[in-house]
Short mmCIF file of C-alpha atoms in Angstrom, two decimals:
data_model
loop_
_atom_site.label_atom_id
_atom_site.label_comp_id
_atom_site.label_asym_id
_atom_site.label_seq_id
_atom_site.Cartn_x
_atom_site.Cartn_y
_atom_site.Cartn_z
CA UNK A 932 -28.47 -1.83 18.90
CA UNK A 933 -24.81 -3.17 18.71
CA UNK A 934 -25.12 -3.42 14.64
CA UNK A 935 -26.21 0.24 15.00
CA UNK A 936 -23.57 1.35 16.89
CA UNK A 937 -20.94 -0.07 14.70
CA UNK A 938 -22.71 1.04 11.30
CA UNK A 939 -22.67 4.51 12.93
CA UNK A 940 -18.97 4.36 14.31
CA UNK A 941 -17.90 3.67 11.12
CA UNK A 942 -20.02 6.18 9.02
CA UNK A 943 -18.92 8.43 11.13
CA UNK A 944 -15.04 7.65 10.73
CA UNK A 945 -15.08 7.50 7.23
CA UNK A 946 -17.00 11.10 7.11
CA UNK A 947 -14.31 12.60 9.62
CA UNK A 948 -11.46 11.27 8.11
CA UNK A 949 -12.89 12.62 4.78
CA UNK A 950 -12.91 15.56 6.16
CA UNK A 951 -8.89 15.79 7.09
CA UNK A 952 -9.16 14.66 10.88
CA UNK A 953 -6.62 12.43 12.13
CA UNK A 954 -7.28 8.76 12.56
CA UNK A 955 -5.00 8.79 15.26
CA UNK A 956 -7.57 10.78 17.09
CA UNK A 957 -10.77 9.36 15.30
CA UNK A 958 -9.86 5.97 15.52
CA UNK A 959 -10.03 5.86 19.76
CA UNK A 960 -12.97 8.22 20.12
CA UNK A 961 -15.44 6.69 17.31
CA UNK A 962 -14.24 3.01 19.01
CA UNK A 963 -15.41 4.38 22.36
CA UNK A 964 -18.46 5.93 20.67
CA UNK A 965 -19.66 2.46 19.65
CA UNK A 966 -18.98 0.87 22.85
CA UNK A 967 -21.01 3.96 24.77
CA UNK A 968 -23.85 3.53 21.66
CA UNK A 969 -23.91 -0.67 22.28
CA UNK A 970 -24.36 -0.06 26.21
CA UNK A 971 -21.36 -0.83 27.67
CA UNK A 972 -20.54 2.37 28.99
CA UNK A 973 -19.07 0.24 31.94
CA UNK A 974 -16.42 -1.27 29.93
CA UNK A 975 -15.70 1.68 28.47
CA UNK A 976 -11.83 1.99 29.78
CA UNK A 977 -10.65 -0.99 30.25
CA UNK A 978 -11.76 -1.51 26.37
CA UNK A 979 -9.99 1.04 25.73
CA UNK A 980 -6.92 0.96 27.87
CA UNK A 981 -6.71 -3.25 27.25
CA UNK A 982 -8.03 -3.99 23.85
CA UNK A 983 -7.80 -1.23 22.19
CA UNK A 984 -3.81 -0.24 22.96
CA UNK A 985 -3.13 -3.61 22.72
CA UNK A 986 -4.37 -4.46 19.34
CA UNK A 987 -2.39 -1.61 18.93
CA UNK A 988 0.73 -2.07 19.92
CA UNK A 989 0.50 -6.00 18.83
CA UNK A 990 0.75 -4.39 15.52
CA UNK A 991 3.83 -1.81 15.71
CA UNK A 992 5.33 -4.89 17.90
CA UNK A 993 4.83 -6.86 14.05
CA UNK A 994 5.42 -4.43 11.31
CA UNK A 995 6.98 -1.33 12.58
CA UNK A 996 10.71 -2.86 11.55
CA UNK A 997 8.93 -2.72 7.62
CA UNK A 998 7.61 0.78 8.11
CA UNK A 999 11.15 1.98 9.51
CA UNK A 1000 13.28 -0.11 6.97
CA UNK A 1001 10.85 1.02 3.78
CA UNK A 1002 10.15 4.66 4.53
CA UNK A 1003 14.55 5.30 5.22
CA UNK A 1004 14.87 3.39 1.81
CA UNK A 1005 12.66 5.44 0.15
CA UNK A 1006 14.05 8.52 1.70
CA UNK A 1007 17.82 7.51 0.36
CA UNK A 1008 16.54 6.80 -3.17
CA UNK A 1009 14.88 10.58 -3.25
CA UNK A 1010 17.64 12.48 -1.91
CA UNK A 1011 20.61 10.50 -3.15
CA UNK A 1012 18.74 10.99 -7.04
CA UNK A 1013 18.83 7.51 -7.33
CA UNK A 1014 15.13 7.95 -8.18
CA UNK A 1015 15.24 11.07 -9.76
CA UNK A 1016 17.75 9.15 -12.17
CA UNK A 1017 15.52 6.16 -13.05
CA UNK A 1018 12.52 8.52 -13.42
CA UNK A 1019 15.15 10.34 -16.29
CA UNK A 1020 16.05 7.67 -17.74
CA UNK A 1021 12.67 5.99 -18.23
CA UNK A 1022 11.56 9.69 -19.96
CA UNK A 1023 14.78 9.21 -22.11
CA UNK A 1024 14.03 5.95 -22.87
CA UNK A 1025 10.25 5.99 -23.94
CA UNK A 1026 10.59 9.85 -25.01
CA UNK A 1027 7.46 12.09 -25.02
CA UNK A 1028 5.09 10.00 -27.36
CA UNK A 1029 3.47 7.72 -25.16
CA UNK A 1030 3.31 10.03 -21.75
CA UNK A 1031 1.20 8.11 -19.52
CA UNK A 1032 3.21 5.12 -20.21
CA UNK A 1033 5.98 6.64 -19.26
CA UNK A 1034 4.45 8.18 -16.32
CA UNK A 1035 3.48 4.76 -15.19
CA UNK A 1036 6.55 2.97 -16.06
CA UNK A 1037 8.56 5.25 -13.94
CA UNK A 1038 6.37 5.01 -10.56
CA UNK A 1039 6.20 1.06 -11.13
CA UNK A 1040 9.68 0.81 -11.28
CA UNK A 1041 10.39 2.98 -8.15
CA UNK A 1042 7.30 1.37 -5.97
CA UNK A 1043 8.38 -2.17 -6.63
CA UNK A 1044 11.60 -1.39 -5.68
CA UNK A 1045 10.89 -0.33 -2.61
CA UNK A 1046 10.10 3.29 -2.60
CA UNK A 1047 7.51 4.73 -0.76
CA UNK A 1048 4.42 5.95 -3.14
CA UNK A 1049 4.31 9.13 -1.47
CA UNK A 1050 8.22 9.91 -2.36
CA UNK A 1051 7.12 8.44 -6.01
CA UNK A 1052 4.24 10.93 -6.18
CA UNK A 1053 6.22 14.32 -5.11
CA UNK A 1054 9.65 12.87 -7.47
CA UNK A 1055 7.43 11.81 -10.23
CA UNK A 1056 4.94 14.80 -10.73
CA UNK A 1057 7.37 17.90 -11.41
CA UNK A 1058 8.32 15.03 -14.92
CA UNK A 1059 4.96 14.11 -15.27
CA UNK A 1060 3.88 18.05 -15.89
CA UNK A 1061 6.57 18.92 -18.45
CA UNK A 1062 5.88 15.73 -19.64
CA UNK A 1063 1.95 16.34 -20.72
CA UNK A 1064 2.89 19.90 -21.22
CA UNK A 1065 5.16 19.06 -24.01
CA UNK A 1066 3.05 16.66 -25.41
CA UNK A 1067 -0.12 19.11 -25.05
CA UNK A 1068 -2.03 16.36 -23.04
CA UNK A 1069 -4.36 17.68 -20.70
CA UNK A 1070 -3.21 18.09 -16.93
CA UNK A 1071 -6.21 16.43 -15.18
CA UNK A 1072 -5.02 12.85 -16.25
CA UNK A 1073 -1.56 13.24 -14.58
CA UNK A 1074 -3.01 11.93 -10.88
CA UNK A 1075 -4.76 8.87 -12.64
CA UNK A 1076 -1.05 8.05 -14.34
CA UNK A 1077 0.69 8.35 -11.28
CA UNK A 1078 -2.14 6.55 -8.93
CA UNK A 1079 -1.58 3.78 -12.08
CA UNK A 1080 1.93 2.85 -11.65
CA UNK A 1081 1.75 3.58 -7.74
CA UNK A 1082 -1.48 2.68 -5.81
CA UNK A 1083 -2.36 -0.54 -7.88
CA UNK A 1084 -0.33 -3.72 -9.23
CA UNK A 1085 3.02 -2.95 -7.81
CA UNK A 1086 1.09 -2.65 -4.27
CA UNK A 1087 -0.85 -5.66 -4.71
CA UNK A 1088 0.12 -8.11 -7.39
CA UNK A 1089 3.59 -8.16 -8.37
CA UNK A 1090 5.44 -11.32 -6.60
CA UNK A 1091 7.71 -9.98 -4.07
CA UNK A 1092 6.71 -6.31 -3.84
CA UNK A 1093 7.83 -5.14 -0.34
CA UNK A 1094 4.47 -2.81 -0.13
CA UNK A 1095 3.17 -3.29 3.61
CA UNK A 1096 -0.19 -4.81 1.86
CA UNK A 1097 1.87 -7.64 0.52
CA UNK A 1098 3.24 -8.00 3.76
CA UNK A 1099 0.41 -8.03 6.07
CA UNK A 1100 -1.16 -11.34 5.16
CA UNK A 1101 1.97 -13.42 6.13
CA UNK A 1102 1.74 -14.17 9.48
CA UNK A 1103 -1.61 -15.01 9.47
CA UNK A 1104 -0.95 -17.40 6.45
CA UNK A 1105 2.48 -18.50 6.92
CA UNK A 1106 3.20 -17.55 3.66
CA UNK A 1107 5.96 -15.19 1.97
CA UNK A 1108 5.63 -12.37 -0.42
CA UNK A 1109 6.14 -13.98 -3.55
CA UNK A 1110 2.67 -15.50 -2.65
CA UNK A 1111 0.76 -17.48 -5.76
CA UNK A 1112 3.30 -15.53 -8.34
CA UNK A 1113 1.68 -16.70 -11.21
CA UNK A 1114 -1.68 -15.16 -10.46
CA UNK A 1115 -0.16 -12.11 -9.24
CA UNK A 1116 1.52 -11.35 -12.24
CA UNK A 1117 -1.88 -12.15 -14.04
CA UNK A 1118 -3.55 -9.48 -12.19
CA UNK A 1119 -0.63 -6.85 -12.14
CA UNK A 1120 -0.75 -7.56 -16.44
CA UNK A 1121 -4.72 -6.82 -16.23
CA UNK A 1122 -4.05 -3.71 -14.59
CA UNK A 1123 -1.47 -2.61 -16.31
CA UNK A 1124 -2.80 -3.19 -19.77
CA UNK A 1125 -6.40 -1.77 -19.55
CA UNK A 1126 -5.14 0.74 -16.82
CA UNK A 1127 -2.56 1.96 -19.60
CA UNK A 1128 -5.75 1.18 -22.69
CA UNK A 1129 -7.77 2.96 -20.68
CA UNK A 1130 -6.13 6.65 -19.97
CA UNK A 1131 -4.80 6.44 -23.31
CA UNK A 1132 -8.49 6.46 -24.27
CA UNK A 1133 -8.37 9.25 -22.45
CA UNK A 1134 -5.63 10.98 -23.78
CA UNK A 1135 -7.28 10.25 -27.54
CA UNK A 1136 -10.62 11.52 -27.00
CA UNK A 1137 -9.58 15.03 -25.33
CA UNK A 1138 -7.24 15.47 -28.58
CA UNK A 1139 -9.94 14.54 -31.04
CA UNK A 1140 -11.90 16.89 -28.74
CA UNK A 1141 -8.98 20.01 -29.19
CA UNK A 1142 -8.71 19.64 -25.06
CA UNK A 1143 -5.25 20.27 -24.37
CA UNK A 1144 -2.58 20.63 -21.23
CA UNK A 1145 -5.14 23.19 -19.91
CA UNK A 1146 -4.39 26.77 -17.94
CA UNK A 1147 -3.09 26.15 -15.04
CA UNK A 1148 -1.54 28.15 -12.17
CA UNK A 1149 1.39 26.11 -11.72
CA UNK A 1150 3.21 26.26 -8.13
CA UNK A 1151 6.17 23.98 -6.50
CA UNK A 1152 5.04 21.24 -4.61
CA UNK A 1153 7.87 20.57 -1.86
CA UNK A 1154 8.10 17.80 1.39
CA UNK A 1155 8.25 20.72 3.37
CA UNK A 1156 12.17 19.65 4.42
CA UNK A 1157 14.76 21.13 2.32
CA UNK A 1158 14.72 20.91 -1.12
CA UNK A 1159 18.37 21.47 -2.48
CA UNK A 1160 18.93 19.59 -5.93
CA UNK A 1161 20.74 16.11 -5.23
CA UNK A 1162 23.49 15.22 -6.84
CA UNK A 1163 22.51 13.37 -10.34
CA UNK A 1164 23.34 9.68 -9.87
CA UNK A 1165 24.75 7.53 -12.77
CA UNK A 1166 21.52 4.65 -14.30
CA UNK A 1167 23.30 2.57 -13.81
CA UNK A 1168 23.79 2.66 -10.25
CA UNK A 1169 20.61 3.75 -9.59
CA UNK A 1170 19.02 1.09 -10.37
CA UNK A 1171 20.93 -1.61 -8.02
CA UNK A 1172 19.28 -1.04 -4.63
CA UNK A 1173 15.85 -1.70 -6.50
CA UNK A 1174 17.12 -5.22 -7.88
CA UNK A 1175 19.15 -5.93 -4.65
CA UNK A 1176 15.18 -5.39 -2.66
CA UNK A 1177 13.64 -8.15 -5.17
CA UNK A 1178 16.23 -10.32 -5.81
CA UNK A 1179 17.17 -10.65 -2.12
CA UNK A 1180 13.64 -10.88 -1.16
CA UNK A 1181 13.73 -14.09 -3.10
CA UNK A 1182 17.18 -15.34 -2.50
CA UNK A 1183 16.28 -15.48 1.23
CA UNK A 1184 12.56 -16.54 0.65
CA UNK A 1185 13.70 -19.73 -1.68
CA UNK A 1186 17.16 -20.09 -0.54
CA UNK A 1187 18.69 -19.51 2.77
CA UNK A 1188 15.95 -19.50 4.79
CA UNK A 1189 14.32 -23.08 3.78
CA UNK A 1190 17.74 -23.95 3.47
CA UNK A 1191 17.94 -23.42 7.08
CA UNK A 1192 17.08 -25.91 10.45
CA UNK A 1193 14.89 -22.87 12.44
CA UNK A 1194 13.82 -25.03 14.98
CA UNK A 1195 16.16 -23.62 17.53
CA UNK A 1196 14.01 -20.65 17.15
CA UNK A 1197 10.63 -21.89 18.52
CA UNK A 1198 12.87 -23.79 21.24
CA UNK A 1199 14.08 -20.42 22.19
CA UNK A 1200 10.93 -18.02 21.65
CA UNK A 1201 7.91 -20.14 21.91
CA UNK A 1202 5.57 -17.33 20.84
CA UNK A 1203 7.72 -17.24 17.45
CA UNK A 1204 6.71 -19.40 14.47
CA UNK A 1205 9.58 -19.34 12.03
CA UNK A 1206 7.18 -20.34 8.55
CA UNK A 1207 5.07 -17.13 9.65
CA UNK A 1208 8.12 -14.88 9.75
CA UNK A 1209 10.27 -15.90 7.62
CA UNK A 1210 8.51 -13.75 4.61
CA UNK A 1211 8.79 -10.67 6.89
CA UNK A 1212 12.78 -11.58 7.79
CA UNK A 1213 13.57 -11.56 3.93
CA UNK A 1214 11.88 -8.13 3.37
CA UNK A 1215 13.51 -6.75 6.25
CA UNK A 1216 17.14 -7.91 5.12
CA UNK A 1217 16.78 -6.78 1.61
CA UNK A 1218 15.41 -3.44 2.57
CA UNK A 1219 18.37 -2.87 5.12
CA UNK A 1220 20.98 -4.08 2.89
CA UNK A 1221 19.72 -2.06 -0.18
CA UNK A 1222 19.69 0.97 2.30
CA UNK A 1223 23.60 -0.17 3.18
CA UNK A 1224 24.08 -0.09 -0.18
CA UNK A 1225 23.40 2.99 -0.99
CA UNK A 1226 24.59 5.09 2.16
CA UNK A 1227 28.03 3.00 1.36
CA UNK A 1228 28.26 3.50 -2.26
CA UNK A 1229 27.22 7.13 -2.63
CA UNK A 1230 29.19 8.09 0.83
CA UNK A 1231 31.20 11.01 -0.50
CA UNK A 1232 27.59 12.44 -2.36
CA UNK A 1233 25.69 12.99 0.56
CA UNK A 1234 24.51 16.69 1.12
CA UNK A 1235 23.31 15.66 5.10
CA UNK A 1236 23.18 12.27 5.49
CA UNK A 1237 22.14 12.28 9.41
CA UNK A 1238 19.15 14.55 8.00
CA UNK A 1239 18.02 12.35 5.38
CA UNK A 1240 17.91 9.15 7.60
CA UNK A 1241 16.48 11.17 10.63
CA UNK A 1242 13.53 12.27 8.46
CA UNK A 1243 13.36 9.01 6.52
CA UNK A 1244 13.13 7.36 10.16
CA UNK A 1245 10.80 10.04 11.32
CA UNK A 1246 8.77 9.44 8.03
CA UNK A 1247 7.84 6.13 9.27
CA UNK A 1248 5.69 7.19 12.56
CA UNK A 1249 2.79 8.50 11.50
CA UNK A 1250 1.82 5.60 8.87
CA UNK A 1251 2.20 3.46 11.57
CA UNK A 1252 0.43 4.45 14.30
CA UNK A 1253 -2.35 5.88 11.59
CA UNK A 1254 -2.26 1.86 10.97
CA UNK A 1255 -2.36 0.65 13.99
CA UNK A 1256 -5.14 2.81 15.03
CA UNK A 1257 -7.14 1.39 12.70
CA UNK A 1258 -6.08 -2.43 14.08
CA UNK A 1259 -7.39 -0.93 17.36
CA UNK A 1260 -10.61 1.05 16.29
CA UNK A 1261 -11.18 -2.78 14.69
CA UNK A 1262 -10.51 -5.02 18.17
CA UNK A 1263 -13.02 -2.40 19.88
CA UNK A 1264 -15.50 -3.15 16.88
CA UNK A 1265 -15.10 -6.71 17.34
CA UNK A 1266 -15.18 -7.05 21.02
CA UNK A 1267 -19.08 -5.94 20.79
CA UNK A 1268 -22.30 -8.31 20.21
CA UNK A 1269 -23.00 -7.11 17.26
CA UNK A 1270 -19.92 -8.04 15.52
CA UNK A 1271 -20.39 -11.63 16.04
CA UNK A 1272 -23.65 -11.26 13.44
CA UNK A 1273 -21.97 -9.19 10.86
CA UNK A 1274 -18.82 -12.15 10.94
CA UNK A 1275 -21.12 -14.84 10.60
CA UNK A 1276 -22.70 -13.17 8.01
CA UNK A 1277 -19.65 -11.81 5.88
CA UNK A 1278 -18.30 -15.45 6.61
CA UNK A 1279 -21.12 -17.08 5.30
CA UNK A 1280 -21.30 -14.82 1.83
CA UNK A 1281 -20.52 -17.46 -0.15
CA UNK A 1282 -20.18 -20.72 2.06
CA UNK A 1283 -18.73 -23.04 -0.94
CA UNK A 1284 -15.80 -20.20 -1.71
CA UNK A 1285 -13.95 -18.75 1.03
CA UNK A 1286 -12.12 -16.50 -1.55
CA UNK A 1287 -15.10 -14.40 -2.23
CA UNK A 1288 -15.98 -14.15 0.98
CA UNK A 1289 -12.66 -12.63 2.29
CA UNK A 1290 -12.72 -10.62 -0.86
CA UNK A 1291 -15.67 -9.31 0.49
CA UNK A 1292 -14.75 -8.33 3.89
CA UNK A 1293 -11.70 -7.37 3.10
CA UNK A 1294 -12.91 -4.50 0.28
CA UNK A 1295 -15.71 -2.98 2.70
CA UNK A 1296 -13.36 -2.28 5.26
CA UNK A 1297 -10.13 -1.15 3.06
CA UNK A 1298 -13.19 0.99 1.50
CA UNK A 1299 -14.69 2.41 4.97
CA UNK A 1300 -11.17 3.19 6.34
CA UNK A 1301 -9.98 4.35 2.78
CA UNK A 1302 -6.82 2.48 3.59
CA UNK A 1303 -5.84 -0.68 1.93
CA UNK A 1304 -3.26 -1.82 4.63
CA UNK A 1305 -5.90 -0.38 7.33
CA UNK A 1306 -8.61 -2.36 5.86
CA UNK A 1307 -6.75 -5.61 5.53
CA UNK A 1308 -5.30 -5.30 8.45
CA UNK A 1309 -8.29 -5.06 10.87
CA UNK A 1310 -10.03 -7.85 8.38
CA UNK A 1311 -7.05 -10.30 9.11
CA UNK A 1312 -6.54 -9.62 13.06
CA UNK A 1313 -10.46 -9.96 13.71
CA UNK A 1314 -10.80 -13.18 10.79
CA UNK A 1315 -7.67 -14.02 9.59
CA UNK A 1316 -7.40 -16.99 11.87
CA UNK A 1317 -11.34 -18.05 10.19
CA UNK A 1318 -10.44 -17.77 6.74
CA UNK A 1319 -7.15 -19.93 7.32
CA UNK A 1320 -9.62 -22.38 8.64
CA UNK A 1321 -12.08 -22.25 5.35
CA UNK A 1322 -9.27 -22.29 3.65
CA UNK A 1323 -7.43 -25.63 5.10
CA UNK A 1324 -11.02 -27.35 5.34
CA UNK A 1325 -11.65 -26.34 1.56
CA UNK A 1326 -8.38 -27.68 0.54
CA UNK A 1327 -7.49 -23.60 -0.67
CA UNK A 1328 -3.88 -23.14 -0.66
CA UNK A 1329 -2.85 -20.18 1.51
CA UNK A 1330 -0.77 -18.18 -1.19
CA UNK A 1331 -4.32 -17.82 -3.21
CA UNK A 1332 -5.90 -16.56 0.15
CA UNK A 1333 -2.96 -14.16 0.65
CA UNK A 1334 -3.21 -13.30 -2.74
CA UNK A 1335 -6.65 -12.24 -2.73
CA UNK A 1336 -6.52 -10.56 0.36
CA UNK A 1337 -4.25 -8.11 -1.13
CA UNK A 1338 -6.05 -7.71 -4.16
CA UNK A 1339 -9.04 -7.07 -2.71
CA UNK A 1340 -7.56 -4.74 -0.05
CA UNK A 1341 -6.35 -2.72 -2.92
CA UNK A 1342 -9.38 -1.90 -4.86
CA UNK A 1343 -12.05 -0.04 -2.73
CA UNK A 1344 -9.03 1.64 -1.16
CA UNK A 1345 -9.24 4.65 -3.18
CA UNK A 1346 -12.52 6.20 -2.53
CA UNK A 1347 -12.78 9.68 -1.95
CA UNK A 1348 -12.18 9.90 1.63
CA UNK A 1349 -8.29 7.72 0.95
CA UNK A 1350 -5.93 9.77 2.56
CA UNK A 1351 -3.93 8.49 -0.37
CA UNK A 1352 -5.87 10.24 -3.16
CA UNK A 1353 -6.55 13.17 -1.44
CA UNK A 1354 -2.41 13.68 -0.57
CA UNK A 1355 -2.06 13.06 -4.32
CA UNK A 1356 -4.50 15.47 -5.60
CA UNK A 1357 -3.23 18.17 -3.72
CA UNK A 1358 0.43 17.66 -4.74
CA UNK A 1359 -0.93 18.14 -8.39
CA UNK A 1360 -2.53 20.96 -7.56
CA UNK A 1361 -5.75 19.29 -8.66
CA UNK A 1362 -9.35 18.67 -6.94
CA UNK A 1363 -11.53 15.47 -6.72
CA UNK A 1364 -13.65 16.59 -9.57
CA UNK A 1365 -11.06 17.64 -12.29
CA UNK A 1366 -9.18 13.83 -11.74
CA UNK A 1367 -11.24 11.28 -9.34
CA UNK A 1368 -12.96 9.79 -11.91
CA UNK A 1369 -10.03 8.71 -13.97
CA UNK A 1370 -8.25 7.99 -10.31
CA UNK A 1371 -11.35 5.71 -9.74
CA UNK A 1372 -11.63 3.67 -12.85
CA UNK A 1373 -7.86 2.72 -12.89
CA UNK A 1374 -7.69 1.98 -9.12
CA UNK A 1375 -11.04 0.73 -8.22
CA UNK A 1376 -12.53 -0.46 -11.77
CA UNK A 1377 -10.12 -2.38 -13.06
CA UNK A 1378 -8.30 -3.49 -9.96
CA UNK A 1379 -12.12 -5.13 -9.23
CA UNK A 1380 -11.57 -6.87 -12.57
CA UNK A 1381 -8.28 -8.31 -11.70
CA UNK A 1382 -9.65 -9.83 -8.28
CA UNK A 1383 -12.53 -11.57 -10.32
CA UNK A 1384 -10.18 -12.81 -12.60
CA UNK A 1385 -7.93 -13.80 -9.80
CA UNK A 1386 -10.49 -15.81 -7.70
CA UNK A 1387 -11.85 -17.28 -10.64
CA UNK A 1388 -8.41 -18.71 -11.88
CA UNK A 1389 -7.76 -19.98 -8.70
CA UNK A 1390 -11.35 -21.47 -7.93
CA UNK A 1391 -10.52 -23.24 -11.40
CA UNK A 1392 -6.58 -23.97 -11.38
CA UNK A 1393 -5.80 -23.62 -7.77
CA UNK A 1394 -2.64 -21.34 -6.73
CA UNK A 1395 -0.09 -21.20 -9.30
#
């Protein structure tokens, strides 16, 4: 009855949340739902009130500093038109012949610098429409190009990414976000390349076909704040808060922090573990001294600074708390019976890999939440400590488990339901059936093929 409580919890979250109802809601009532379906009506608020809030909070106590930090960034590069510049120049650069290329280029660039994929999408789209209107390609392919360069290798796979899903896995690994760079940059090249093959495909077959931008009613998709033109911002200097989050990401990852005698830490804070944080401290750092950066540099260009880093701050709350919601819904989930025979089982999957087993658990979830961070998240708090185990007994180093955590968290993601698809389908003006099915194969498909290559590289090779 506990197995049938959780299958229906969960059904019934990922229908609800489908259908545009809050997690922040859904996530507390469908965990109580399965507690009152498995019979523990009893327990019912004190499982609530004590394991549910505090799997909660546990989780804005860990990663609402990276929310904050990333989501201001993001909101400087968008309304100082440091984005708006590299987006420019990247059209100026690769010109109006290869469109979804450039498309992608420019929303990898800005995501693996640090920007938020939801400021990519709105800054990106108003280029990416003049873009395949000039070049007579049809519209429907423009949510595919942008979920390309945004929702897949410079989330998961790029070395160093500050995404949250690269960040997640750290703790529970004491590992950093440059985490088996060699096999992330394999998978972010798989992606890339067929993603890329793939729409171009695309792009080929609807001009053989005479299919071309399409009729469209056309209308301006805003953030609903003000929308004033920002001041144009040289290349140049655009592009320096993007290198400053990567290359002091790494600086403090391989440098100064191994560099560095922490012990005083643990002597001081004996719930902190300085090799599980450190990966988070570097992140943080670059993404407040990139922000520095540019509310220094570009001091006398502001239109209303205190508005921009009041909304970029405000920005922040809501992805967190959807988040940690989700962490929450998950504690409830695995409080009851039941969970202790779906563990064993999604555990067991594949008893001489541990890989494919967390590959496993952590796709279904990311796919019934339709959150990659939400997924892997609730997959780490409830088994991360088991799958450090496999991994240690197997002799698995933990970069390849973080690795694949991350890649698998980022494939199912994107079903339907994803909050993420839906937001960018509706800034494109587009529906699920014009666009999913392009959205699908270059964010589900091929990231799937990336994780198999992954896992079976490092099965072979080890982390590298």
């Amino acid at each position: 009855m506990s197995i049938l409580a959780i299958v229906i919890s969960l059904l019934l979250l990922m229908f609800l949340a489908y259908r545009g109802i809050s997690v922040l809601l859904l996530a507390p009532l469908m965990a109580c739902l399965a507690v009152l379906l498995s019979g523990d009506m009893a327990f019912l608020l004190p499982i609530y009130t004590d394991t549910f809030m505090r799997a909660l909070g546990n989780y804005v106590i860990q990663f609402f500093p990276l929310f904050l930090l990333g989501a201001l960034f993001g909101q400087l590069m968008a309304d100082s038109g440091a984005a708006q510049s590299i987006a420019n120049g990247i059209v100026k650069k690769l010109g109006t012949h290869h469109v979804v290329l450039t498309v992608v280029m420019a929303c990898a660039v800005l995501t693996y610098g640090g920007v938020s994929l939801f400021v990519v999408a709105f800054a990106i789209y108003p280029i990416s429409r003049e873009l395949f209107r000039s070049a007579n390609v049809p519209k429907r392919l423009i949510p595919a190009s942008i979920a390309l360069g945004s929702f897949t290798f410079t989330m998961t796979a790029l070395p160093g990414t500050p995404a949250i899903q690269n960040a997640i896995p750290i703790p529970y690994f004491e590992t950093n976000s440059f985490a088996a760079p060699g096999l992330g940059i394999i998978a972010g090249l798989i992606m890339l390349g067929l993603g890329t093959f793939y729409l171009q495909s695309r792009v080929n077959k609807a001009a053989s076909k005479g299919e071309g931008y399409g009729h469209h009613t056309e209308r301006e998709v805003t953030t609903g704040e003000d929308d004033t033109p920002t001041a144009q911002m040289p290349l140049s200097l655009a592009l320096i808060p993007l290198v400053m989050v990567i290359g002091l990401n790494a600086l403090f990852t391989y440098g100064v922090f191994p560099a560095m005698d922490l012990s005083f830490i643990s002597d001081a804070f004996e719930n902190v573990s300085p090799s599980g944080q450190t990966g988070l401290w570097a992140i943080l750092i670059a993404l407040l001294s990139a922000s520095a950066w540019l509310i220094i540099t570009r001091w006398k260009h502001w239109q209303d600074l205190k508005a921009t880093v009041n909304q970029g701050c405000l920005g922040s709350l809501l992805p967190i708390f959807n988040t940690a919601s989700e962490v929450g819904y998950g504690a409830v989930i695995a409080s009851l019976a039941g969970f202790a025979i779906i563990r064993d089982t999604v555990l067991s999957a594949s008893p001489g890999n541990p890989l494919i087993s967390e590959a496993l658990a952590m796709s279904v979830l990311a796919g019934i939440t339709g959150s990659s961070s939400g997924g892997l998240s609730i997959a780490l708090e409830t088994l991360g400590s088991e799958y450090l185990a496999m991994a240690q007994e197997a002799g698995i180093d933990p970069e390849l488990m973080h690795r694949v955590a991350t890649l698998a968290a980022g494939g199912m993601d994107t079903l339907p339901h994803s909050g993420a698809v839906i937001t960018l389908l509706a800034i494109c003006g587009l529906t699920h059936r014009q666009s999913y099915a392009n959205v699908a194969i270059v964010t589900i498909a091929l990231p799937v093929v990336a994780l198999i290559s992954v896992i079976t590289l490092g099965t072979l090779f080890g982390s590298f």
